Amino acid sequence: MTPGTGRCCLSAHLPALAALSALPGPCEVLRSGARLTPALLRSAATAARWPRARHPDDLAAVHLELVTLTEDRAVVTWFTGAPGTDDGAGRPLPAVTEGEVVYGTHPSRLDRVVSGGRPTAHHQVELTGLEPGRTYYYRARSRGVAATSTPLHLVRGNAVGTSAFGLGTRGGPYSFTTPQPPPGRHLLSIALCNDLHLGETTAGLVGGLPLPRGVPQRAGGEPYPELMSRALVEEARRRGADVLLAGGDISACGAAHDLAEARRILDGSGTLGRDWFVVRGNHDRSARNTFAAAFVDGGGPGYFAHDLGGLRVLGLDTYVKAGNGSDAGGLGREQLAWLQHMLSEQPDQPTLVFGHHPLTVRDSVFPVTRGHCLDRGQAGAVLDAYADAPGVFLHHAGHTHRNKRTVLARAPHVVQQEVAAAKEYPGGFTLLRVHTGGYALNHYKAGDLAARQWSERSRRVAAGLWPHHSLGRSVADRNSVTVRDLSGIAGRA
């Protein structure tokens, strides 16, 4: 016992031991290292090759990404900088200029032009009126300089389209093929978001350790978690979201004032329990249960069921346990039994489940630990319940800070959609559009200019490797259409 404390000396080190138990195994470290080492060398070489300015009008147009792709529209973003300048982090200073996208249905006939509007260094252009099922070719440019794609050499996908056309060139043209829309009548749209982290001041820190170093809050600026959360709510409304689901890690450390500010921001979506819903993440835990005080009326449990015109929404609290937050998520016996009962009682009802921790994590660039997922045994029990409930079609998860679509092998009628963090690059949400004959999932960056500026700044997390992890291994990880019968949903009144 420690003199004067009444505690075993070991107890003071339990959080550290718990953190150590969540570290990746040797195989995970070797696998990830084999991917990351060449990429770090490429990133360093790319930074060293930034051209030196020979004239005040020299321009670099980079980081072109096809963020959103639906049956009739596409949203592309890129950044313009001044070569030869340095913002203190090895990147060029922003160069404010015009931007436009030229596109067409043949690579040698880019006969349509869409302007980006007001000059900026953080360009976002939306192509509208596209035809479903058609391949388009495009090139983004600023002041005549063609924008080059974000290089995703760690993953099998690419940042600029659903095909490889244009890759390896300096500015394309690149290509994409629009999907067919979900069949049937549109019923409602739901914004899926997570990882707001209000109270955080440095992006890219894991357990207080840099990865390898974080991107700090800009001095004198609005706190970026608040900025990004407000921009998200505004963009979700603009994109037609009827309901918003916030999937945990609303705060950085469960502080009451951060959760209260998050409540004020999310109230911009309407009324809690009717227009927006929220569940707890591991970062929201606290000894005083401040999350419940901010978001749970009557002191009830943090999990719930709600009916949206025939669509059953089940919200899960995936950290009902004692722990330091770095270990695996846990539902607890009571909540797991409740979920199993809800699904067995009405197995065919169209059902969306959302909670902070994924059931499984696959194809991660960075080492996967048990802290990335729900407890393995409980995840297996949830998957078994899904297998016997054909009405479940979507499981929305956060925690991993990436866009990733996974068809669950033990319940192949269910898609697990991990959604990138709201607080940092790419910074936004995923819009679920429910139709009578299926649904679409489309990722949107927050369109506010200040949000776009922070998104560009925070892409430097993990030595600039963050896009490989968070944007999505392919366009399909952030934009997809699934055909299935959802005619039992009446839609929002």
Short mmCIF file of C-alpha atoms in Angstrom, two decimals:
data_model
loop_
_atom_site.label_atom_id
_atom_site.label_comp_id
_atom_site.label_asym_id
_atom_site.label_seq_id
_atom_site.Cartn_x
_atom_site.Cartn_y
_atom_site.Cartn_z
CA MET A 1 0.00 0.00 0.00
CA THR A 2 1.16 3.54 -0.67
CA PRO A 3 1.61 5.40 2.66
CA GLY A 4 -1.27 7.75 3.39
CA THR A 5 -3.32 6.77 0.32
CA GLY A 6 -4.91 3.45 1.22
CA ARG A 7 -4.32 2.30 -2.39
CA CYS A 8 -2.19 -0.42 -3.86
CA CYS A 9 0.75 1.08 -5.75
CA LEU A 10 -0.34 -0.86 -8.83
CA SER A 11 -3.71 0.91 -8.94
CA ALA A 12 -2.05 4.19 -9.85
CA HIS A 13 -0.72 2.55 -13.00
CA LEU A 14 -3.90 0.75 -14.10
CA PRO A 15 -4.75 3.33 -16.82
CA ALA A 16 -1.26 2.95 -18.25
CA LEU A 17 -1.54 -0.84 -18.15
CA ALA A 18 -4.92 -0.67 -19.85
CA ALA A 19 -3.45 1.53 -22.55
CA LEU A 20 -0.58 -0.92 -23.05
CA SER A 21 -3.05 -3.80 -23.41
CA ALA A 22 -4.71 -1.92 -26.27
CA LEU A 23 -1.50 -1.58 -28.26
CA PRO A 24 -1.34 -3.41 -31.59
CA GLY A 25 0.30 -6.80 -31.82
CA PRO A 26 3.62 -7.36 -33.61
CA CYS A 27 1.90 -8.58 -36.80
CA GLU A 28 -0.23 -5.43 -37.00
CA VAL A 29 2.81 -3.22 -36.48
CA LEU A 30 4.80 -5.03 -39.19
CA ARG A 31 1.88 -4.98 -41.64
CA SER A 32 1.24 -1.31 -41.13
CA GLY A 33 4.95 -0.46 -41.15
CA ALA A 34 5.36 -2.18 -44.52
CA ARG A 35 2.72 0.18 -45.92
CA LEU A 36 3.64 3.35 -44.12
CA THR A 37 7.43 3.42 -44.52
CA PRO A 38 7.43 3.75 -48.34
CA ALA A 39 4.60 6.26 -48.10
CA LEU A 40 6.47 8.41 -45.60
CA LEU A 41 9.45 8.45 -47.93
CA ARG A 42 7.22 9.40 -50.88
CA SER A 43 5.57 12.17 -48.84
CA ALA A 44 8.95 13.58 -47.87
CA ALA A 45 10.12 13.43 -51.48
CA THR A 46 6.92 15.15 -52.66
CA ALA A 47 7.40 17.95 -50.14
CA ALA A 48 11.00 18.39 -51.28
CA ARG A 49 9.86 18.70 -54.90
CA TRP A 50 7.51 21.65 -54.33
CA PRO A 51 8.57 24.00 -57.14
CA ARG A 52 10.30 27.24 -56.24
CA ALA A 53 8.50 30.34 -57.44
CA ARG A 54 10.07 31.88 -60.50
CA HIS A 55 7.39 34.52 -60.93
CA PRO A 56 4.83 36.10 -58.58
CA ASP A 57 2.02 34.54 -60.62
CA ASP A 58 3.32 30.95 -60.33
CA LEU A 59 0.66 28.62 -58.96
CA ALA A 60 0.35 25.05 -57.69
CA ALA A 61 -3.09 23.39 -57.88
CA VAL A 62 -3.13 20.18 -55.81
CA HIS A 63 -5.18 17.79 -53.67
CA LEU A 64 -7.95 17.29 -56.20
CA GLU A 65 -10.61 14.96 -54.77
CA LEU A 66 -13.97 13.68 -55.93
CA VAL A 67 -15.75 13.87 -52.59
CA THR A 68 -19.40 13.33 -53.50
CA LEU A 69 -20.86 11.32 -56.38
CA THR A 70 -24.60 10.81 -56.80
CA GLU A 71 -26.76 9.89 -59.77
CA ASP A 72 -27.02 13.52 -60.88
CA ARG A 73 -24.20 15.50 -59.24
CA ALA A 74 -20.54 15.44 -58.26
CA VAL A 75 -18.58 17.63 -55.84
CA VAL A 76 -14.84 18.10 -56.36
CA THR A 77 -12.39 20.03 -54.19
CA TRP A 78 -8.77 21.16 -54.54
CA PHE A 79 -6.25 23.63 -53.12
CA THR A 80 -4.13 26.33 -54.74
CA GLY A 81 -0.83 27.45 -53.21
CA ALA A 82 2.11 29.69 -54.03
CA PRO A 83 5.21 27.60 -54.88
CA GLY A 84 8.35 28.60 -53.03
CA THR A 85 6.48 29.80 -49.95
CA ASP A 86 6.19 28.01 -46.61
CA ASP A 87 3.41 28.25 -44.03
CA GLY A 88 5.70 26.88 -41.32
CA ALA A 89 4.66 23.27 -41.85
CA GLY A 90 6.37 22.61 -45.15
CA ARG A 91 3.38 23.53 -47.31
CA PRO A 92 2.90 26.52 -49.62
CA LEU A 93 0.91 29.54 -48.52
CA PRO A 94 -2.65 29.67 -49.90
CA ALA A 95 -3.01 31.41 -53.28
CA VAL A 96 -6.43 32.99 -53.75
CA THR A 97 -7.59 32.62 -57.33
CA GLU A 98 -10.51 31.51 -59.46
CA GLY A 99 -11.35 27.87 -60.07
CA GLU A 100 -13.41 25.92 -62.59
CA VAL A 101 -14.13 22.41 -63.73
CA VAL A 102 -14.36 21.53 -67.41
CA TYR A 103 -16.07 18.22 -68.19
CA GLY A 104 -17.82 16.18 -70.83
CA THR A 105 -18.66 12.66 -71.93
CA HIS A 106 -15.47 12.18 -73.97
CA PRO A 107 -11.90 12.82 -72.77
CA SER A 108 -11.10 14.96 -75.81
CA ARG A 109 -14.35 16.94 -75.62
CA LEU A 110 -14.58 18.70 -72.26
CA ASP A 111 -17.23 21.09 -73.52
CA ARG A 112 -18.99 22.07 -70.28
CA VAL A 113 -17.67 24.49 -67.68
CA VAL A 114 -18.68 25.10 -64.07
CA SER A 115 -17.13 28.00 -62.18
CA GLY A 116 -16.24 27.87 -58.52
CA GLY A 117 -17.63 31.36 -57.93
CA ARG A 118 -15.66 33.75 -55.74
CA PRO A 119 -11.85 33.46 -55.79
CA THR A 120 -10.41 31.27 -53.03
CA ALA A 121 -7.51 28.95 -52.30
CA HIS A 122 -9.88 26.21 -51.06
CA HIS A 123 -11.95 25.31 -54.09
CA GLN A 124 -15.21 23.39 -54.05
CA VAL A 125 -17.15 23.00 -57.32
CA GLU A 126 -20.42 21.11 -57.76
CA LEU A 127 -21.43 19.61 -61.09
CA THR A 128 -25.21 19.26 -61.39
CA GLY A 129 -27.65 17.93 -63.95
CA LEU A 130 -25.60 14.79 -64.64
CA GLU A 131 -27.19 11.69 -66.17
CA PRO A 132 -27.33 8.45 -64.17
CA GLY A 133 -25.11 5.62 -65.39
CA ARG A 134 -22.92 7.81 -67.61
CA THR A 135 -19.14 8.17 -67.59
CA TYR A 136 -17.84 11.72 -67.43
CA TYR A 137 -14.32 13.05 -67.92
CA TYR A 138 -13.18 16.18 -66.14
CA ARG A 139 -10.30 18.46 -65.34
CA ALA A 140 -10.19 21.03 -62.53
CA ARG A 141 -8.07 24.12 -63.06
CA SER A 142 -7.18 27.46 -61.54
CA ARG A 143 -5.70 30.27 -63.59
CA GLY A 144 -5.13 27.75 -66.37
CA VAL A 145 -3.19 25.34 -64.13
CA ALA A 146 -4.67 21.83 -63.99
CA ALA A 147 -5.19 20.46 -60.47
CA THR A 148 -3.41 17.22 -59.63
CA SER A 149 -4.99 14.45 -57.62
CA THR A 150 -4.36 13.60 -53.99
CA PRO A 151 -2.02 10.58 -54.24
CA LEU A 152 -3.56 7.63 -52.39
CA HIS A 153 -0.71 5.19 -52.97
CA LEU A 154 -1.42 3.25 -49.76
CA VAL A 155 -4.87 2.09 -50.87
CA ARG A 156 -6.33 0.37 -53.90
CA GLY A 157 -8.76 3.16 -54.70
CA ASN A 158 -8.12 6.68 -55.90
CA ALA A 159 -9.22 10.15 -54.87
CA VAL A 160 -10.55 11.51 -58.15
CA GLY A 161 -12.92 8.93 -59.61
CA THR A 162 -14.26 5.43 -59.84
CA SER A 163 -11.90 4.50 -62.68
CA ALA A 164 -8.17 4.85 -63.17
CA PHE A 165 -8.52 7.08 -66.19
CA GLY A 166 -6.18 10.05 -65.91
CA LEU A 167 -4.07 8.64 -63.08
CA GLY A 168 -0.37 9.12 -63.67
CA THR A 169 -0.98 12.32 -65.59
CA ARG A 170 -0.42 15.89 -64.44
CA GLY A 171 -3.99 17.03 -64.13
CA GLY A 172 -6.06 14.45 -65.99
CA PRO A 173 -8.56 14.44 -67.47
CA TYR A 174 -9.93 12.11 -64.79
CA SER A 175 -13.18 10.17 -64.98
CA PHE A 176 -16.10 8.91 -62.95
CA THR A 177 -19.33 7.06 -63.68
CA THR A 178 -22.53 8.21 -62.04
CA PRO A 179 -24.58 5.47 -60.34
CA GLN A 180 -28.23 4.72 -60.91
CA PRO A 181 -30.45 6.32 -58.25
CA PRO A 182 -32.00 4.18 -55.54
CA PRO A 183 -35.23 2.74 -56.99
CA GLY A 184 -38.61 4.08 -56.02
CA ARG A 185 -39.89 7.12 -54.22
CA HIS A 186 -37.70 9.17 -51.89
CA LEU A 187 -38.90 8.85 -48.29
CA LEU A 188 -36.48 10.78 -46.07
CA SER A 189 -32.85 11.82 -45.69
CA ILE A 190 -30.72 11.34 -42.59
CA ALA A 191 -27.34 12.98 -41.84
CA LEU A 192 -24.89 10.57 -40.20
CA CYS A 193 -22.04 12.19 -38.28
CA ASN A 194 -19.68 11.48 -35.39
CA ASP A 195 -16.50 12.53 -33.60
CA LEU A 196 -17.15 16.23 -33.05
CA HIS A 197 -14.63 16.30 -30.15
CA LEU A 198 -15.63 19.67 -28.68
CA GLY A 199 -12.88 20.87 -26.35
CA GLU A 200 -10.04 19.44 -28.42
CA THR A 201 -7.24 21.84 -29.35
CA THR A 202 -4.85 19.62 -31.37
CA ALA A 203 -5.94 17.23 -34.12
CA GLY A 204 -4.08 13.97 -34.58
CA LEU A 205 -3.19 13.08 -30.99
CA VAL A 206 -3.80 9.50 -29.89
CA GLY A 207 -3.79 8.93 -26.15
CA GLY A 208 -1.92 12.20 -25.71
CA LEU A 209 0.89 11.05 -28.01
CA PRO A 210 1.47 12.65 -31.42
CA LEU A 211 1.04 10.52 -34.52
CA PRO A 212 3.82 11.55 -35.14
CA ARG A 213 2.72 15.09 -34.32
CA GLY A 214 -0.62 16.84 -34.17
CA VAL A 215 -2.00 19.87 -35.96
CA PRO A 216 -2.76 22.55 -33.36
CA GLN A 217 -5.63 24.97 -33.17
CA ARG A 218 -4.77 28.19 -35.00
CA ALA A 219 -3.93 30.89 -32.46
CA GLY A 220 -6.74 33.41 -32.04
CA GLY A 221 -9.12 31.46 -34.27
CA GLU A 222 -12.48 29.93 -33.42
CA PRO A 223 -12.04 26.48 -31.86
CA TYR A 224 -12.06 24.11 -34.80
CA PRO A 225 -14.42 21.49 -33.28
CA GLU A 226 -17.08 24.19 -32.84
CA LEU A 227 -16.42 25.64 -36.28
CA MET A 228 -16.67 22.26 -37.98
CA SER A 229 -19.76 21.19 -36.01
CA ARG A 230 -21.66 24.36 -36.87
CA ALA A 231 -20.68 24.02 -40.52
CA LEU A 232 -21.84 20.40 -40.48
CA VAL A 233 -25.28 21.26 -39.11
CA GLU A 234 -25.68 24.03 -41.69
CA GLU A 235 -24.54 21.83 -44.58
CA ALA A 236 -26.81 18.95 -43.51
CA ARG A 237 -29.81 21.28 -43.55
CA ARG A 238 -28.79 22.63 -46.95
CA ARG A 239 -28.53 19.09 -48.32
CA GLY A 240 -32.07 18.27 -47.21
CA ALA A 241 -31.48 16.18 -44.09
CA ASP A 242 -34.74 15.54 -42.23
CA VAL A 243 -32.97 13.98 -39.24
CA LEU A 244 -29.42 14.03 -37.86
CA LEU A 245 -27.74 11.16 -36.00
CA ALA A 246 -24.60 12.02 -34.00
CA GLY A 247 -22.66 8.84 -33.32
CA GLY A 248 -20.56 9.61 -30.26
CA ASP A 249 -17.38 11.36 -29.17
CA ILE A 250 -19.34 14.57 -29.07
CA SER A 251 -16.72 15.96 -26.69
CA ALA A 252 -12.99 15.45 -26.26
CA CYS A 253 -13.11 14.44 -22.59
CA GLY A 254 -16.70 14.61 -21.31
CA ALA A 255 -16.42 18.15 -19.86
CA ALA A 256 -19.82 19.59 -19.01
CA HIS A 257 -19.21 22.92 -20.75
CA ASP A 258 -18.10 21.18 -23.97
CA LEU A 259 -21.17 18.95 -23.99
CA ALA A 260 -23.40 21.97 -23.29
CA GLU A 261 -21.88 23.81 -26.27
CA ALA A 262 -22.37 20.70 -28.42
CA ARG A 263 -26.01 20.64 -27.36
CA ARG A 264 -26.43 24.27 -28.45
CA ILE A 265 -24.84 23.54 -31.82
CA LEU A 266 -26.82 20.37 -32.49
CA ASP A 267 -30.03 22.12 -31.50
CA GLY A 268 -29.56 23.92 -34.78
CA SER A 269 -30.95 20.72 -36.33
CA GLY A 270 -34.22 21.06 -34.41
CA THR A 271 -35.49 19.26 -31.32
CA LEU A 272 -33.53 16.50 -29.59
CA GLY A 273 -35.49 13.25 -29.72
CA ARG A 274 -37.45 14.32 -32.78
CA ASP A 275 -35.13 15.97 -35.33
CA TRP A 276 -31.79 14.77 -34.04
CA PHE A 277 -30.47 11.96 -31.87
CA VAL A 278 -27.17 11.33 -30.15
CA VAL A 279 -25.27 8.47 -28.51
CA ARG A 280 -22.18 8.41 -26.34
CA GLY A 281 -18.62 7.59 -27.35
CA ASN A 282 -15.59 6.63 -25.28
CA HIS A 283 -14.39 10.26 -25.18
CA ASP A 284 -17.72 11.31 -23.63
CA ARG A 285 -17.27 9.22 -20.49
CA SER A 286 -16.90 11.00 -17.15
CA ALA A 287 -17.23 10.16 -13.47
CA ARG A 288 -20.16 12.59 -13.15
CA ASN A 289 -22.01 11.25 -16.20
CA THR A 290 -22.08 14.68 -17.78
CA PHE A 291 -23.20 13.20 -21.09
CA ALA A 292 -26.50 12.04 -19.60
CA ALA A 293 -27.03 15.43 -17.98
CA ALA A 294 -26.67 17.11 -21.38
CA PHE A 295 -28.51 14.69 -23.62
CA VAL A 296 -30.53 12.03 -21.75
CA ASP A 297 -33.86 13.19 -20.33
CA GLY A 298 -34.97 11.68 -17.06
CA GLY A 299 -31.67 9.96 -16.31
CA GLY A 300 -32.53 6.88 -18.35
CA PRO A 301 -30.10 4.69 -20.27
CA GLY A 302 -28.03 6.05 -23.11
CA TYR A 303 -29.49 3.59 -25.62
CA PHE A 304 -32.93 3.95 -27.20
CA ALA A 305 -35.35 3.02 -29.98
CA HIS A 306 -37.26 5.53 -32.07
CA ASP A 307 -39.71 5.15 -34.94
CA LEU A 308 -39.39 7.42 -37.97
CA GLY A 309 -42.51 6.65 -39.98
CA GLY A 310 -41.82 2.91 -39.99
CA LEU A 311 -38.03 3.18 -39.95
CA ARG A 312 -36.79 1.88 -36.60
CA VAL A 313 -33.70 3.69 -35.34
CA LEU A 314 -31.74 1.97 -32.57
CA GLY A 315 -29.10 4.07 -30.79
CA LEU A 316 -26.38 2.23 -28.87
CA ASP A 317 -24.13 3.40 -26.04
CA THR A 318 -20.98 1.46 -26.92
CA TYR A 319 -18.96 2.39 -23.84
CA VAL A 320 -21.06 1.19 -20.91
CA LYS A 321 -18.09 0.06 -18.85
CA ALA A 322 -15.26 1.15 -16.64
CA GLY A 323 -12.10 1.91 -18.58
CA ASN A 324 -9.75 4.58 -19.82
CA GLY A 325 -11.31 4.82 -23.29
CA SER A 326 -8.49 3.16 -25.20
CA ASP A 327 -9.79 -0.37 -24.77
CA ALA A 328 -12.57 -2.13 -26.66
CA GLY A 329 -16.10 -0.77 -26.54
CA GLY A 330 -18.72 -2.50 -24.46
CA LEU A 331 -22.53 -2.61 -24.45
CA GLY A 332 -23.05 -4.27 -21.08
CA ARG A 333 -25.34 -7.28 -20.55
CA GLU A 334 -28.51 -5.26 -20.07
CA GLN A 335 -28.12 -3.26 -23.29
CA LEU A 336 -27.12 -6.31 -25.33
CA ALA A 337 -30.19 -8.21 -24.08
CA TRP A 338 -32.36 -5.19 -24.95
CA LEU A 339 -30.96 -5.05 -28.49
CA GLN A 340 -31.46 -8.79 -29.02
CA HIS A 341 -35.04 -8.51 -27.75
CA MET A 342 -35.85 -5.51 -29.96
CA LEU A 343 -34.59 -7.27 -33.06
CA SER A 344 -36.22 -10.63 -32.30
CA GLU A 345 -39.58 -9.00 -31.53
CA GLN A 346 -39.87 -7.38 -35.00
CA PRO A 347 -37.11 -8.91 -37.12
CA ASP A 348 -38.51 -7.70 -40.46
CA GLN A 349 -39.01 -4.02 -39.60
CA PRO A 350 -36.63 -1.76 -41.57
CA THR A 351 -33.95 -0.88 -39.02
CA LEU A 352 -30.95 1.43 -38.81
CA VAL A 353 -28.55 0.96 -35.88
CA PHE A 354 -25.96 3.54 -34.87
CA GLY A 355 -23.30 3.56 -32.19
CA HIS A 356 -19.78 4.83 -31.77
CA HIS A 357 -17.59 1.69 -31.99
CA PRO A 358 -17.62 -0.40 -35.18
CA LEU A 359 -18.38 -4.09 -34.99
CA THR A 360 -15.31 -4.84 -37.11
CA VAL A 361 -12.45 -2.84 -38.64
CA ARG A 362 -10.94 -4.01 -41.92
CA ASP A 363 -8.32 -2.70 -44.33
CA SER A 364 -6.92 0.00 -42.07
CA VAL A 365 -3.70 1.74 -43.08
CA PHE A 366 -2.74 2.13 -39.43
CA PRO A 367 -2.36 -0.75 -36.93
CA VAL A 368 -5.68 -2.12 -35.67
CA THR A 369 -6.03 -2.68 -31.92
CA ARG A 370 -8.87 -4.12 -29.91
CA GLY A 371 -9.66 -0.56 -28.90
CA HIS A 372 -10.85 0.16 -32.45
CA CYS A 373 -13.94 -2.06 -32.13
CA LEU A 374 -16.69 -3.25 -29.88
CA ASP A 375 -15.73 -6.13 -27.58
CA ARG A 376 -15.24 -9.16 -29.83
CA GLY A 377 -17.72 -11.40 -28.02
CA GLN A 378 -20.42 -8.74 -27.93
CA ALA A 379 -19.81 -7.84 -31.57
CA GLY A 380 -20.35 -11.50 -32.42
CA ALA A 381 -23.61 -11.53 -30.49
CA VAL A 382 -24.78 -8.39 -32.32
CA LEU A 383 -23.90 -9.96 -35.67
CA ASP A 384 -25.85 -13.09 -34.75
CA ALA A 385 -28.84 -10.91 -33.88
CA TYR A 386 -28.51 -9.10 -37.22
CA ALA A 387 -28.35 -12.42 -39.08
CA ASP A 388 -31.76 -13.32 -37.65
CA ALA A 389 -33.25 -9.87 -38.33
CA PRO A 390 -33.56 -9.31 -42.09
CA GLY A 391 -35.00 -5.83 -41.53
CA VAL A 392 -31.64 -4.42 -40.35
CA PHE A 393 -29.93 -2.80 -43.32
CA LEU A 394 -27.40 -0.30 -41.95
CA HIS A 395 -25.03 0.02 -39.00
CA HIS A 396 -23.51 3.52 -38.70
CA ALA A 397 -20.28 3.76 -36.70
CA GLY A 398 -17.64 6.38 -35.96
CA HIS A 399 -14.49 6.10 -33.80
CA THR A 400 -12.09 5.21 -36.64
CA HIS A 401 -12.27 8.72 -38.19
CA ARG A 402 -12.52 7.31 -41.71
CA ASN A 403 -15.01 6.58 -44.49
CA LYS A 404 -15.34 2.82 -44.97
CA ARG A 405 -18.18 0.70 -46.32
CA THR A 406 -18.16 -2.93 -45.12
CA VAL A 407 -20.68 -5.64 -45.94
CA LEU A 408 -20.93 -7.76 -42.79
CA ALA A 409 -20.16 -11.36 -43.78
CA ARG A 410 -22.21 -12.93 -40.98
CA ALA A 411 -25.18 -10.72 -41.88
CA PRO A 412 -24.71 -9.86 -45.58
CA HIS A 413 -27.92 -7.84 -45.72
CA VAL A 414 -26.30 -5.28 -43.39
CA VAL A 415 -23.80 -2.60 -44.43
CA GLN A 416 -21.52 -1.13 -41.76
CA GLN A 417 -20.74 2.46 -42.72
CA GLU A 418 -17.88 4.10 -40.85
CA VAL A 419 -18.05 7.89 -41.23
CA ALA A 420 -15.03 10.20 -41.06
CA ALA A 421 -14.73 12.57 -38.10
CA ALA A 422 -16.64 15.84 -38.28
CA LYS A 423 -13.81 17.76 -36.59
CA GLU A 424 -11.00 17.38 -39.13
CA TYR A 425 -10.14 16.45 -42.70
CA PRO A 426 -12.17 15.63 -44.72
CA GLY A 427 -14.63 17.19 -42.28
CA GLY A 428 -18.31 16.57 -42.91
CA PHE A 429 -21.04 13.95 -42.75
CA THR A 430 -22.68 11.17 -44.75
CA LEU A 431 -26.19 11.70 -46.09
CA LEU A 432 -28.43 8.62 -46.11
CA ARG A 433 -31.21 8.97 -48.70
CA VAL A 434 -33.92 6.37 -48.11
CA HIS A 435 -36.14 5.32 -51.04
CA THR A 436 -38.85 2.68 -51.26
CA GLY A 437 -36.53 0.44 -53.27
CA GLY A 438 -33.18 1.11 -51.63
CA TYR A 439 -30.86 3.74 -50.24
CA ALA A 440 -27.85 5.87 -51.09
CA LEU A 441 -24.94 6.94 -48.88
CA ASN A 442 -23.06 10.09 -49.92
CA HIS A 443 -20.30 11.90 -48.08
CA TYR A 444 -20.28 15.70 -48.07
CA LYS A 445 -17.57 18.01 -46.84
CA ALA A 446 -18.80 21.01 -44.88
CA GLY A 447 -19.04 23.79 -47.45
CA ASP A 448 -18.32 26.77 -45.19
CA LEU A 449 -15.07 28.48 -46.27
CA ALA A 450 -13.55 28.50 -42.78
CA ALA A 451 -14.36 24.78 -42.49
CA ARG A 452 -12.65 24.12 -45.82
CA GLN A 453 -9.59 26.01 -44.63
CA TRP A 454 -9.33 23.88 -41.48
CA SER A 455 -9.96 20.70 -43.47
CA GLU A 456 -6.98 21.52 -45.70
CA ARG A 457 -4.79 22.38 -42.70
CA SER A 458 -5.72 19.20 -40.81
CA ARG A 459 -4.96 16.86 -43.73
CA ARG A 460 -1.38 17.07 -42.41
CA VAL A 461 -2.23 14.80 -39.49
CA ALA A 462 0.03 11.72 -39.36
CA ALA A 463 2.78 13.39 -41.40
CA GLY A 464 0.36 14.04 -44.23
CA LEU A 465 -0.78 10.41 -44.50
CA TRP A 466 -4.23 11.15 -43.10
CA PRO A 467 -6.03 11.22 -46.49
CA HIS A 468 -4.96 7.61 -47.10
CA HIS A 469 -6.85 6.62 -43.97
CA SER A 470 -9.78 8.97 -43.67
CA LEU A 471 -11.02 9.91 -47.14
CA GLY A 472 -11.88 6.33 -48.12
CA ARG A 473 -10.06 3.56 -49.95
CA SER A 474 -12.19 4.35 -53.01
CA VAL A 475 -15.07 6.61 -54.00
CA ALA A 476 -17.40 3.69 -53.16
CA ASP A 477 -16.34 3.87 -49.51
CA ARG A 478 -17.97 7.30 -49.28
CA ASN A 479 -20.62 7.06 -52.04
CA SER A 480 -22.73 3.97 -52.65
CA VAL A 481 -26.21 2.81 -53.67
CA THR A 482 -27.87 -0.33 -52.29
CA VAL A 483 -31.03 -1.87 -53.75
CA ARG A 484 -33.45 -3.43 -51.26
CA ASP A 485 -37.11 -3.31 -50.34
CA LEU A 486 -37.76 -0.48 -47.88
CA SER A 487 -41.38 0.05 -48.87
CA GLY A 488 -42.48 -0.57 -45.29
CA ILE A 489 -41.24 2.92 -44.40
CA ALA A 490 -43.87 5.65 -44.74
CA GLY A 491 -41.36 8.48 -44.47
CA ARG A 492 -41.24 11.63 -42.39
CA ALA A 493 -44.62 13.30 -41.97
#
